[in-house]
Amino acid sequence: MMSFVVVAILVIILGFIAIRGIGVISWEFLTTAPKEGMTKGGIFPAIVGTGCLVIGSMVFAFPVGILSGIYIHEYLSENWLKKFLRMMTNNLAGVPSIVFGLFGMALFVNYLKFGDSILAGSLTLGILALPVVIRLTEEALKAVPDGLRLGSYALGASKIQTIQKVVLPVAFPNILTGLILSIGRVSGETAPILFTVAAYFLPRLPESISDQVMALPYHLYVLATSGTNMEETRPMAYGTALVLVSIVLIINLSASLLRRQIHKKTKMH
Amino acid sequence: MTHAEVKNINVWYDTIHALKDVSLKFEPNTVTALIGPSGCGKSTFLRMFNRMNDLIPSFRMDGTVMVNDQDVYSKEIRIDEIRKNVGMVFQKPNPFPKSIFENVAYGLRVNGSNNKAFIEERVERSLRQSALWDEVKDVLKKSALELSGGQQQRLCIARALAVEPKLILMDEPAASLDPISTARIEDLIFELKKTYTIILVTHNLQQAGRISDLTAFFYMGELIEYNMTKKIFLNPDNIQTQNYITGRFG
């Protein structure tokens, strides 16, 4: 019963955004910069910016998160350190995103003097994504049957060989699903980029990682709260919301499709 | 000729004394069955020969385990070297989710072989030895997971044979298989003992009676009786052995 309520709420929200937003979606909307006080034109720089941030954050979060997950699951025995690391990872996942934003500003923007930049924003988003990546990597490794590890050891393989040649190939599809989900999370975040990278209005595209960019979630916030002409920016806001929600939905859907595909394949035996 | 021998082995898991002062000498080119009720220490005993118990954090032992005059627990010896000499087949078939060919080649590859002709020759020979070649020779690239349970177990035996072990450990190799597949595995074990020395853990007493030359009966971490299988089954010296064999406990 409650799950129907959840579904209903989701449908209402999506439907509302889709109906209000679909009118402004056009090729021009997706491929040009905003014009005339953001009442005309499109959101292309924000799409590109969000793309840059997603890629940047993943370049940081994937290797660090996957390696941490492997270390926690494969190398640590059940002791206080493992419990401590797990607990800290869970805590990190529960930290409000605005705290990540302020932390990113303090560390990357000010202390390390990256300034408001793709670099600072990507690292901040990367840290936000880390606990998700670590947890899902751990889950994926846990799903690998121990019999396979033993079989590999019994043939004289070392731990590293076993992880590289047996454990990771088996866990890879599930890890990949986790990575895609974390991309979905990162692409919709506003607070972490607020003070680290996002530009209020910047129609030109970024040229290096030390540039600021516009990003979809923040652009939406700007359109909804601080336009000079609220009546005329409102449709643009709905359009932006629709694009953002669609991107996140597509990412999450592809993750669950991938998961289903994998389950079909591994059910063979 | 392979000689395997243990002298005065004691094993503890934390405070549990899992093996108590066990000494045993194995004859080359024989099948020795280890029997006894669950938790009697027979699987622990089996895993002493390739140091699989090392993976359990609470494991402690003293005593010596010798395979071909090599002290398995000596500090100088490399663990992968031991495991190359001692093949192991597990209760549940555990083929890697790779092709049939790559499963058999795995042990060779992780031990540093990359000569293609050599690997191909070894894979074929191992699959022939495990009586699987005729069934899979045209589908070597197919995933090992598509094989039946019995075929998977024979593949796991081939995988163990590929690195040319001296000693083969089998931990209830037919426990998860149907009767026909079990019969094939038993035939195979009978063939393999011409070349290898085999130690087999089994819960199936008929199986122990059918395929083993010698039988060791374990109870509560102690080796109660070790003798020719016929003697153990027909006329055991020890009353506990007799009770177990005749099904009065266990």
mmCIF file with all atom_site columns, N, CA and C in Angstrom, chain B residues 104-167:
data_model
loop_
_atom_site.group_PDB
_atom_site.id
_atom_site.type_symbol
_atom_site.label_atom_id
_atom_site.label_alt_id
_atom_site.label_comp_id
_atom_site.label_asym_id
_atom_site.label_entity_id
_atom_site.label_seq_id
_atom_site.pdbx_PDB_ins_code
_atom_site.Cartn_x
_atom_site.Cartn_y
_atom_site.Cartn_z
_atom_site.occupancy
_atom_site.B_iso_or_equiv
_atom_site.pdbx_formal_charge
_atom_site.auth_seq_id
_atom_site.auth_comp_id
_atom_site.auth_asym_id
_atom_site.auth_atom_id
_atom_site.pdbx_PDB_model_num
ATOM 1   N N  . VAL B 1 104 ? 41.512 -24.928 -17.176 1.00 0.00 ? 104 VAL B N  1
ATOM 2   C CA . VAL B 1 104 ? 42.585 -25.903 -17.017 1.00 0.00 ? 104 VAL B CA 1
ATOM 3   C C  . VAL B 1 104 ? 43.942 -25.207 -17.086 1.00 0.00 ? 104 VAL B C  1
ATOM 4   N N  . ALA B 1 105 ? 44.014 -24.148 -17.901 1.00 0.00 ? 105 ALA B N  1
ATOM 5   C CA . ALA B 1 105 ? 45.292 -23.447 -18.068 1.00 0.00 ? 105 ALA B CA 1
ATOM 6   C C  . ALA B 1 105 ? 45.626 -22.552 -16.873 1.00 0.00 ? 105 ALA B C  1
ATOM 7   N N  . TYR B 1 106 ? 44.634 -22.289 -16.026 1.00 0.00 ? 106 TYR B N  1
ATOM 8   C CA . TYR B 1 106 ? 44.808 -21.297 -14.959 1.00 0.00 ? 106 TYR B CA 1
ATOM 9   C C  . TYR B 1 106 ? 46.030 -21.557 -14.083 1.00 0.00 ? 106 TYR B C  1
ATOM 10  N N  . GLY B 1 107 ? 46.140 -22.802 -13.603 1.00 0.00 ? 107 GLY B N  1
ATOM 11  C CA . GLY B 1 107 ? 47.257 -23.142 -12.715 1.00 0.00 ? 107 GLY B CA 1
ATOM 12  C C  . GLY B 1 107 ? 48.602 -22.933 -13.389 1.00 0.00 ? 107 GLY B C  1
ATOM 13  N N  . LEU B 1 108 ? 48.657 -23.218 -14.698 1.00 0.00 ? 108 LEU B N  1
ATOM 14  C CA . LEU B 1 108 ? 49.906 -23.033 -15.432 1.00 0.00 ? 108 LEU B CA 1
ATOM 15  C C  . LEU B 1 108 ? 50.217 -21.548 -15.562 1.00 0.00 ? 108 LEU B C  1
ATOM 16  N N  . ARG B 1 109 ? 49.178 -20.773 -15.880 1.00 0.00 ? 109 ARG B N  1
ATOM 17  C CA . ARG B 1 109 ? 49.403 -19.339 -16.094 1.00 0.00 ? 109 ARG B CA 1
ATOM 18  C C  . ARG B 1 109 ? 49.845 -18.648 -14.808 1.00 0.00 ? 109 ARG B C  1
ATOM 19  N N  . VAL B 1 110 ? 49.173 -18.951 -13.695 1.00 0.00 ? 110 VAL B N  1
ATOM 20  C CA . VAL B 1 110 ? 49.554 -18.244 -12.463 1.00 0.00 ? 110 VAL B CA 1
ATOM 21  C C  . VAL B 1 110 ? 50.936 -18.691 -11.981 1.00 0.00 ? 110 VAL B C  1
ATOM 22  N N  . ASN B 1 111 ? 51.391 -19.841 -12.459 1.00 0.00 ? 111 ASN B N  1
ATOM 23  C CA . ASN B 1 111 ? 52.731 -20.251 -12.094 1.00 0.00 ? 111 ASN B CA 1
ATOM 24  C C  . ASN B 1 111 ? 53.764 -19.824 -13.139 1.00 0.00 ? 111 ASN B C  1
ATOM 25  N N  . GLY B 1 112 ? 53.346 -18.953 -14.029 1.00 0.00 ? 112 GLY B N  1
ATOM 26  C CA . GLY B 1 112 ? 54.310 -18.283 -14.899 1.00 0.00 ? 112 GLY B CA 1
ATOM 27  C C  . GLY B 1 112 ? 54.526 -18.881 -16.270 1.00 0.00 ? 112 GLY B C  1
ATOM 28  N N  . SER B 1 113 ? 53.752 -19.898 -16.670 1.00 0.00 ? 113 SER B N  1
ATOM 29  C CA . SER B 1 113 ? 53.926 -20.412 -18.033 1.00 0.00 ? 113 SER B CA 1
ATOM 30  C C  . SER B 1 113 ? 53.189 -19.518 -19.014 1.00 0.00 ? 113 SER B C  1
ATOM 31  N N  . ASN B 1 114 ? 53.815 -19.215 -20.148 1.00 0.00 ? 114 ASN B N  1
ATOM 32  C CA . ASN B 1 114 ? 53.017 -18.584 -21.193 1.00 0.00 ? 114 ASN B CA 1
ATOM 33  C C  . ASN B 1 114 ? 53.369 -19.101 -22.581 1.00 0.00 ? 114 ASN B C  1
ATOM 34  N N  . ASN B 1 115 ? 54.019 -20.253 -22.627 1.00 0.00 ? 115 ASN B N  1
ATOM 35  C CA . ASN B 1 115 ? 54.283 -20.906 -23.905 1.00 0.00 ? 115 ASN B CA 1
ATOM 36  C C  . ASN B 1 115 ? 52.994 -21.562 -24.395 1.00 0.00 ? 115 ASN B C  1
ATOM 37  N N  . LYS B 1 116 ? 52.498 -21.050 -25.535 1.00 0.00 ? 116 LYS B N  1
ATOM 38  C CA . LYS B 1 116 ? 51.181 -21.458 -26.000 1.00 0.00 ? 116 LYS B CA 1
ATOM 39  C C  . LYS B 1 116 ? 51.105 -22.962 -26.297 1.00 0.00 ? 116 LYS B C  1
ATOM 40  N N  . ALA B 1 117 ? 52.095 -23.465 -27.006 1.00 0.00 ? 117 ALA B N  1
ATOM 41  C CA . ALA B 1 117 ? 52.073 -24.884 -27.374 1.00 0.00 ? 117 ALA B CA 1
ATOM 42  C C  . ALA B 1 117 ? 52.111 -25.761 -26.132 1.00 0.00 ? 117 ALA B C  1
ATOM 43  N N  . PHE B 1 118 ? 52.950 -25.374 -25.181 1.00 0.00 ? 118 PHE B N  1
ATOM 44  C CA . PHE B 1 118 ? 53.066 -26.137 -23.932 1.00 0.00 ? 118 PHE B CA 1
ATOM 45  C C  . PHE B 1 118 ? 51.741 -26.163 -23.183 1.00 0.00 ? 118 PHE B C  1
ATOM 46  N N  . ILE B 1 119 ? 51.105 -24.995 -23.091 1.00 0.00 ? 119 ILE B N  1
ATOM 47  C CA . ILE B 1 119 ? 49.833 -24.931 -22.372 1.00 0.00 ? 119 ILE B CA 1
ATOM 48  C C  . ILE B 1 119 ? 48.775 -25.774 -23.070 1.00 0.00 ? 119 ILE B C  1
ATOM 49  N N  . GLU B 1 120 ? 48.718 -25.663 -24.410 1.00 0.00 ? 120 GLU B N  1
ATOM 50  C CA . GLU B 1 120 ? 47.713 -26.441 -25.142 1.00 0.00 ? 120 GLU B CA 1
ATOM 51  C C  . GLU B 1 120 ? 47.900 -27.936 -24.932 1.00 0.00 ? 120 GLU B C  1
ATOM 52  N N  . GLU B 1 121 ? 49.159 -28.347 -24.951 1.00 0.00 ? 121 GLU B N  1
ATOM 53  C CA . GLU B 1 121 ? 49.447 -29.765 -24.788 1.00 0.00 ? 121 GLU B CA 1
ATOM 54  C C  . GLU B 1 121 ? 49.028 -30.234 -23.384 1.00 0.00 ? 121 GLU B C  1
ATOM 55  N N  . ARG B 1 122 ? 49.374 -29.428 -22.394 1.00 0.00 ? 122 ARG B N  1
ATOM 56  C CA . ARG B 1 122 ? 49.032 -29.772 -21.011 1.00 0.00 ? 122 ARG B CA 1
ATOM 57  C C  . ARG B 1 122 ? 47.522 -29.826 -20.791 1.00 0.00 ? 122 ARG B C  1
ATOM 58  N N  . VAL B 1 123 ? 46.820 -28.842 -21.380 1.00 0.00 ? 123 VAL B N  1
ATOM 59  C CA . VAL B 1 123 ? 45.364 -28.797 -21.207 1.00 0.00 ? 123 VAL B CA 1
ATOM 60  C C  . VAL B 1 123 ? 44.749 -30.060 -21.789 1.00 0.00 ? 123 VAL B C  1
ATOM 61  N N  . GLU B 1 124 ? 45.193 -30.421 -22.998 1.00 0.00 ? 124 GLU B N  1
ATOM 62  C CA . GLU B 1 124 ? 44.631 -31.618 -23.618 1.00 0.00 ? 124 GLU B CA 1
ATOM 63  C C  . GLU B 1 124 ? 44.924 -32.852 -22.773 1.00 0.00 ? 124 GLU B C  1
ATOM 64  N N  . ARG B 1 125 ? 46.174 -32.986 -22.324 1.00 0.00 ? 125 ARG B N  1
ATOM 65  C CA . ARG B 1 125 ? 46.546 -34.163 -21.551 1.00 0.00 ? 125 ARG B CA 1
ATOM 66  C C  . ARG B 1 125 ? 45.728 -34.256 -20.251 1.00 0.00 ? 125 ARG B C  1
ATOM 67  N N  . SER B 1 126 ? 45.565 -33.110 -19.584 1.00 0.00 ? 126 SER B N  1
ATOM 68  C CA . SER B 1 126 ? 44.832 -33.122 -18.315 1.00 0.00 ? 126 SER B CA 1
ATOM 69  C C  . SER B 1 126 ? 43.370 -33.487 -18.536 1.00 0.00 ? 126 SER B C  1
ATOM 70  N N  . LEU B 1 127 ? 42.794 -32.939 -19.620 1.00 0.00 ? 127 LEU B N  1
ATOM 71  C CA . LEU B 1 127 ? 41.392 -33.258 -19.896 1.00 0.00 ? 127 LEU B CA 1
ATOM 72  C C  . LEU B 1 127 ? 41.218 -34.722 -20.274 1.00 0.00 ? 127 LEU B C  1
ATOM 73  N N  . ARG B 1 128 ? 42.219 -35.288 -20.966 1.00 0.00 ? 128 ARG B N  1
ATOM 74  C CA . ARG B 1 128 ? 42.165 -36.726 -21.263 1.00 0.00 ? 128 ARG B CA 1
ATOM 75  C C  . ARG B 1 128 ? 42.254 -37.533 -19.980 1.00 0.00 ? 128 ARG B C  1
ATOM 76  N N  . GLN B 1 129 ? 43.189 -37.136 -19.110 1.00 0.00 ? 129 GLN B N  1
ATOM 77  C CA . GLN B 1 129 ? 43.353 -37.864 -17.842 1.00 0.00 ? 129 GLN B CA 1
ATOM 78  C C  . GLN B 1 129 ? 42.085 -37.836 -17.002 1.00 0.00 ? 129 GLN B C  1
ATOM 79  N N  . SER B 1 130 ? 41.354 -36.733 -17.088 1.00 0.00 ? 130 SER B N  1
ATOM 80  C CA . SER B 1 130 ? 40.152 -36.646 -16.264 1.00 0.00 ? 130 SER B CA 1
ATOM 81  C C  . SER B 1 130 ? 38.916 -37.110 -17.026 1.00 0.00 ? 130 SER B C  1
ATOM 82  N N  . ALA B 1 131 ? 39.145 -37.773 -18.163 1.00 0.00 ? 131 ALA B N  1
ATOM 83  C CA . ALA B 1 131 ? 38.078 -38.389 -18.946 1.00 0.00 ? 131 ALA B CA 1
ATOM 84  C C  . ALA B 1 131 ? 37.012 -37.396 -19.392 1.00 0.00 ? 131 ALA B C  1
ATOM 85  N N  . LEU B 1 132 ? 37.456 -36.186 -19.710 1.00 0.00 ? 132 LEU B N  1
ATOM 86  C CA . LEU B 1 132 ? 36.503 -35.160 -20.126 1.00 0.00 ? 132 LEU B CA 1
ATOM 87  C C  . LEU B 1 132 ? 36.745 -34.723 -21.571 1.00 0.00 ? 132 LEU B C  1
ATOM 88  N N  . TRP B 1 133 ? 37.922 -35.083 -22.093 1.00 0.00 ? 133 TRP B N  1
ATOM 89  C CA . TRP B 1 133 ? 38.363 -34.571 -23.391 1.00 0.00 ? 133 TRP B CA 1
ATOM 90  C C  . TRP B 1 133 ? 37.344 -34.820 -24.494 1.00 0.00 ? 133 TRP B C  1
ATOM 91  N N  . ASP B 1 134 ? 36.851 -36.054 -24.600 1.00 0.00 ? 134 ASP B N  1
ATOM 92  C CA . ASP B 1 134 ? 35.952 -36.371 -25.705 1.00 0.00 ? 134 ASP B CA 1
ATOM 93  C C  . ASP B 1 134 ? 34.667 -35.553 -25.658 1.00 0.00 ? 134 ASP B C  1
ATOM 94  N N  . GLU B 1 135 ? 34.265 -35.168 -24.451 1.00 0.00 ? 135 GLU B N  1
ATOM 95  C CA . GLU B 1 135 ? 33.017 -34.407 -24.341 1.00 0.00 ? 135 GLU B CA 1
ATOM 96  C C  . GLU B 1 135 ? 33.208 -32.918 -24.652 1.00 0.00 ? 135 GLU B C  1
ATOM 97  N N  . VAL B 1 136 ? 34.415 -32.414 -24.454 1.00 0.00 ? 136 VAL B N  1
ATOM 98  C CA . VAL B 1 136 ? 34.582 -30.953 -24.556 1.00 0.00 ? 136 VAL B CA 1
ATOM 99  C C  . VAL B 1 136 ? 35.563 -30.509 -25.637 1.00 0.00 ? 136 VAL B C  1
ATOM 100 N N  . LYS B 1 137 ? 36.178 -31.451 -26.366 1.00 0.00 ? 137 LYS B N  1
ATOM 101 C CA . LYS B 1 137 ? 37.267 -31.037 -27.254 1.00 0.00 ? 137 LYS B CA 1
ATOM 102 C C  . LYS B 1 137 ? 36.829 -30.039 -28.328 1.00 0.00 ? 137 LYS B C  1
ATOM 103 N N  . ASP B 1 138 ? 35.553 -30.047 -28.686 1.00 0.00 ? 138 ASP B N  1
ATOM 104 C CA . ASP B 1 138 ? 35.092 -29.105 -29.721 1.00 0.00 ? 138 ASP B CA 1
ATOM 105 C C  . ASP B 1 138 ? 34.550 -27.801 -29.142 1.00 0.00 ? 138 ASP B C  1
ATOM 106 N N  . VAL B 1 139 ? 34.437 -27.747 -27.837 1.00 0.00 ? 139 VAL B N  1
ATOM 107 C CA . VAL B 1 139 ? 33.823 -26.552 -27.232 1.00 0.00 ? 139 VAL B CA 1
ATOM 108 C C  . VAL B 1 139 ? 34.726 -25.968 -26.142 1.00 0.00 ? 139 VAL B C  1
ATOM 109 N N  . LEU B 1 140 ? 36.022 -26.037 -26.358 1.00 0.00 ? 140 LEU B N  1
ATOM 110 C CA . LEU B 1 140 ? 36.962 -25.581 -25.317 1.00 0.00 ? 140 LEU B CA 1
ATOM 111 C C  . LEU B 1 140 ? 36.791 -24.104 -24.973 1.00 0.00 ? 140 LEU B C  1
ATOM 112 N N  . LYS B 1 141 ? 36.217 -23.334 -25.907 1.00 0.00 ? 141 LYS B N  1
ATOM 113 C CA . LYS B 1 141 ? 36.065 -21.898 -25.678 1.00 0.00 ? 141 LYS B CA 1
ATOM 114 C C  . LYS B 1 141 ? 34.783 -21.574 -24.926 1.00 0.00 ? 141 LYS B C  1
ATOM 115 N N  . LYS B 1 142 ? 33.919 -22.573 -24.775 1.00 0.00 ? 142 LYS B N  1
ATOM 116 C CA . LYS B 1 142 ? 32.651 -22.352 -24.085 1.00 0.00 ? 142 LYS B CA 1
ATOM 117 C C  . LYS B 1 142 ? 32.876 -22.131 -22.592 1.00 0.00 ? 142 LYS B C  1
ATOM 118 N N  . SER B 1 143 ? 31.978 -21.388 -21.958 1.00 0.00 ? 143 SER B N  1
ATOM 119 C CA . SER B 1 143 ? 32.124 -21.147 -20.524 1.00 0.00 ? 143 SER B CA 1
ATOM 120 C C  . SER B 1 143 ? 31.990 -22.443 -19.744 1.00 0.00 ? 143 SER B C  1
ATOM 121 N N  . ALA B 1 144 ? 32.851 -22.592 -18.762 1.00 0.00 ? 144 ALA B N  1
ATOM 122 C CA . ALA B 1 144 ? 32.831 -23.803 -17.934 1.00 0.00 ? 144 ALA B CA 1
ATOM 123 C C  . ALA B 1 144 ? 31.532 -23.911 -17.156 1.00 0.00 ? 144 ALA B C  1
ATOM 124 N N  . LEU B 1 145 ? 30.843 -22.781 -16.963 1.00 0.00 ? 145 LEU B N  1
ATOM 125 C CA . LEU B 1 145 ? 29.605 -22.805 -16.184 1.00 0.00 ? 145 LEU B CA 1
ATOM 126 C C  . LEU B 1 145 ? 28.471 -23.488 -16.938 1.00 0.00 ? 145 LEU B C  1
ATOM 127 N N  . GLU B 1 146 ? 28.657 -23.692 -18.256 1.00 0.00 ? 146 GLU B N  1
ATOM 128 C CA . GLU B 1 146 ? 27.607 -24.351 -19.021 1.00 0.00 ? 146 GLU B CA 1
ATOM 129 C C  . GLU B 1 146 ? 27.685 -25.871 -18.932 1.00 0.00 ? 146 GLU B C  1
ATOM 130 N N  . LEU B 1 147 ? 28.746 -26.388 -18.324 1.00 0.00 ? 147 LEU B N  1
ATOM 131 C CA . LEU B 1 147 ? 28.871 -27.841 -18.170 1.00 0.00 ? 147 LEU B CA 1
ATOM 132 C C  . LEU B 1 147 ? 27.943 -28.328 -17.056 1.00 0.00 ? 147 LEU B C  1
ATOM 133 N N  . SER B 1 148 ? 27.649 -29.638 -17.075 1.00 0.00 ? 148 SER B N  1
ATOM 134 C CA . SER B 1 148 ? 26.839 -30.208 -15.995 1.00 0.00 ? 148 SER B CA 1
ATOM 135 C C  . SER B 1 148 ? 27.696 -30.313 -14.736 1.00 0.00 ? 148 SER B C  1
ATOM 136 N N  . GLY B 1 149 ? 27.051 -30.570 -13.587 1.00 0.00 ? 149 GLY B N  1
ATOM 137 C CA . GLY B 1 149 ? 27.782 -30.653 -12.321 1.00 0.00 ? 149 GLY B CA 1
ATOM 138 C C  . GLY B 1 149 ? 28.903 -31.687 -12.352 1.00 0.00 ? 149 GLY B C  1
ATOM 139 N N  . GLY B 1 150 ? 28.598 -32.858 -12.894 1.00 0.00 ? 150 GLY B N  1
ATOM 140 C CA . GLY B 1 150 ? 29.602 -33.916 -12.957 1.00 0.00 ? 150 GLY B CA 1
ATOM 141 C C  . GLY B 1 150 ? 30.762 -33.530 -13.865 1.00 0.00 ? 150 GLY B C  1
ATOM 142 N N  . GLN B 1 151 ? 30.424 -32.902 -15.006 1.00 0.00 ? 151 GLN B N  1
ATOM 143 C CA . GLN B 1 151 ? 31.479 -32.446 -15.916 1.00 0.00 ? 151 GLN B CA 1
ATOM 144 C C  . GLN B 1 151 ? 32.329 -31.362 -15.254 1.00 0.00 ? 151 GLN B C  1
ATOM 145 N N  . GLN B 1 152 ? 31.652 -30.465 -14.520 1.00 0.00 ? 152 GLN B N  1
ATOM 146 C CA . GLN B 1 152 ? 32.387 -29.404 -13.828 1.00 0.00 ? 152 GLN B CA 1
ATOM 147 C C  . GLN B 1 152 ? 33.388 -30.006 -12.843 1.00 0.00 ? 152 GLN B C  1
ATOM 148 N N  . GLN B 1 153 ? 32.963 -31.052 -12.129 1.00 0.00 ? 153 GLN B N  1
ATOM 149 C CA . GLN B 1 153 ? 33.876 -31.639 -11.153 1.00 0.00 ? 153 GLN B CA 1
ATOM 150 C C  . GLN B 1 153 ? 35.058 -32.302 -11.852 1.00 0.00 ? 153 GLN B C  1
ATOM 151 N N  . ARG B 1 154 ? 34.794 -32.957 -13.001 1.00 0.00 ? 154 ARG B N  1
ATOM 152 C CA . ARG B 1 154 ? 35.917 -33.547 -13.737 1.00 0.00 ? 154 ARG B CA 1
ATOM 153 C C  . ARG B 1 154 ? 36.831 -32.452 -14.300 1.00 0.00 ? 154 ARG B C  1
ATOM 154 N N  . LEU B 1 155 ? 36.211 -31.299 -14.640 1.00 0.00 ? 155 LEU B N  1
ATOM 155 C CA . LEU B 1 155 ? 37.023 -30.170 -15.089 1.00 0.00 ? 155 LEU B CA 1
ATOM 156 C C  . LEU B 1 155 ? 37.931 -29.691 -13.946 1.00 0.00 ? 155 LEU B C  1
ATOM 157 N N  . CYS B 1 156 ? 37.374 -29.654 -12.738 1.00 0.00 ? 156 CYS B N  1
ATOM 158 C CA . CYS B 1 156 ? 38.170 -29.216 -11.587 1.00 0.00 ? 156 CYS B CA 1
ATOM 159 C C  . CYS B 1 156 ? 39.301 -30.200 -11.311 1.00 0.00 ? 156 CYS B C  1
ATOM 160 N N  . ILE B 1 157 ? 39.056 -31.486 -11.585 1.00 0.00 ? 157 ILE B N  1
ATOM 161 C CA . ILE B 1 157 ? 40.128 -32.467 -11.426 1.00 0.00 ? 157 ILE B CA 1
ATOM 162 C C  . ILE B 1 157 ? 41.200 -32.222 -12.497 1.00 0.00 ? 157 ILE B C  1
ATOM 163 N N  . ALA B 1 158 ? 40.760 -31.973 -13.732 1.00 0.00 ? 158 ALA B N  1
ATOM 164 C CA . ALA B 1 158 ? 41.710 -31.676 -14.802 1.00 0.00 ? 158 ALA B CA 1
ATOM 165 C C  . ALA B 1 158 ? 42.540 -30.445 -14.459 1.00 0.00 ? 158 ALA B C  1
ATOM 166 N N  . ARG B 1 159 ? 41.881 -29.461 -13.887 1.00 0.00 ? 159 ARG B N  1
ATOM 167 C CA . ARG B 1 159 ? 42.547 -28.218 -13.503 1.00 0.00 ? 159 ARG B CA 1
ATOM 168 C C  . ARG B 1 159 ? 43.643 -28.498 -12.477 1.00 0.00 ? 159 ARG B C  1
ATOM 169 N N  . ALA B 1 160 ? 43.348 -29.412 -11.552 1.00 0.00 ? 160 ALA B N  1
ATOM 170 C CA . ALA B 1 160 ? 44.339 -29.759 -10.538 1.00 0.00 ? 160 ALA B CA 1
ATOM 171 C C  . ALA B 1 160 ? 45.487 -30.568 -11.155 1.00 0.00 ? 160 ALA B C  1
ATOM 172 N N  . LEU B 1 161 ? 45.157 -31.426 -12.139 1.00 0.00 ? 161 LEU B N  1
ATOM 173 C CA . LEU B 1 161 ? 46.182 -32.279 -12.739 1.00 0.00 ? 161 LEU B CA 1
ATOM 174 C C  . LEU B 1 161 ? 47.156 -31.474 -13.605 1.00 0.00 ? 161 LEU B C  1
ATOM 175 N N  . ALA B 1 162 ? 46.672 -30.355 -14.149 1.00 0.00 ? 162 ALA B N  1
ATOM 176 C CA . ALA B 1 162 ? 47.465 -29.614 -15.135 1.00 0.00 ? 162 ALA B CA 1
ATOM 177 C C  . ALA B 1 162 ? 48.808 -29.152 -14.584 1.00 0.00 ? 162 ALA B C  1
ATOM 178 N N  . VAL B 1 163 ? 48.878 -28.863 -13.294 1.00 0.00 ? 163 VAL B N  1
ATOM 179 C CA . VAL B 1 163 ? 50.154 -28.392 -12.737 1.00 0.00 ? 163 VAL B CA 1
ATOM 180 C C  . VAL B 1 163 ? 51.033 -29.558 -12.254 1.00 0.00 ? 163 VAL B C  1
ATOM 181 N N  . GLU B 1 164 ? 50.652 -30.774 -12.619 1.00 0.00 ? 164 GLU B N  1
ATOM 182 C CA . GLU B 1 164 ? 51.405 -31.982 -12.281 1.00 0.00 ? 164 GLU B CA 1
ATOM 183 C C  . GLU B 1 164 ? 51.706 -32.104 -10.795 1.00 0.00 ? 164 GLU B C  1
ATOM 184 N N  . PRO B 1 165 ? 50.652 -32.228 -9.992  1.00 0.00 ? 165 PRO B N  1
ATOM 185 C CA . PRO B 1 165 ? 50.869 -32.373 -8.555  1.00 0.00 ? 165 PRO B CA 1
ATOM 186 C C  . PRO B 1 165 ? 51.420 -33.761 -8.233  1.00 0.00 ? 165 PRO B C  1
ATOM 187 N N  . LYS B 1 166 ? 51.985 -33.880 -7.047  1.00 0.00 ? 166 LYS B N  1
ATOM 188 C CA . LYS B 1 166 ? 52.459 -35.196 -6.608  1.00 0.00 ? 166 LYS B CA 1
ATOM 189 C C  . LYS B 1 166 ? 51.354 -35.902 -5.837  1.00 0.00 ? 166 LYS B C  1
ATOM 190 N N  . LEU B 1 167 ? 50.583 -35.079 -5.155  1.00 0.00 ? 167 LEU B N  1
ATOM 191 C CA . LEU B 1 167 ? 49.593 -35.605 -4.233  1.00 0.00 ? 167 LEU B CA 1
ATOM 192 C C  . LEU B 1 167 ? 48.269 -34.912 -4.574  1.00 0.00 ? 167 LEU B C  1
#
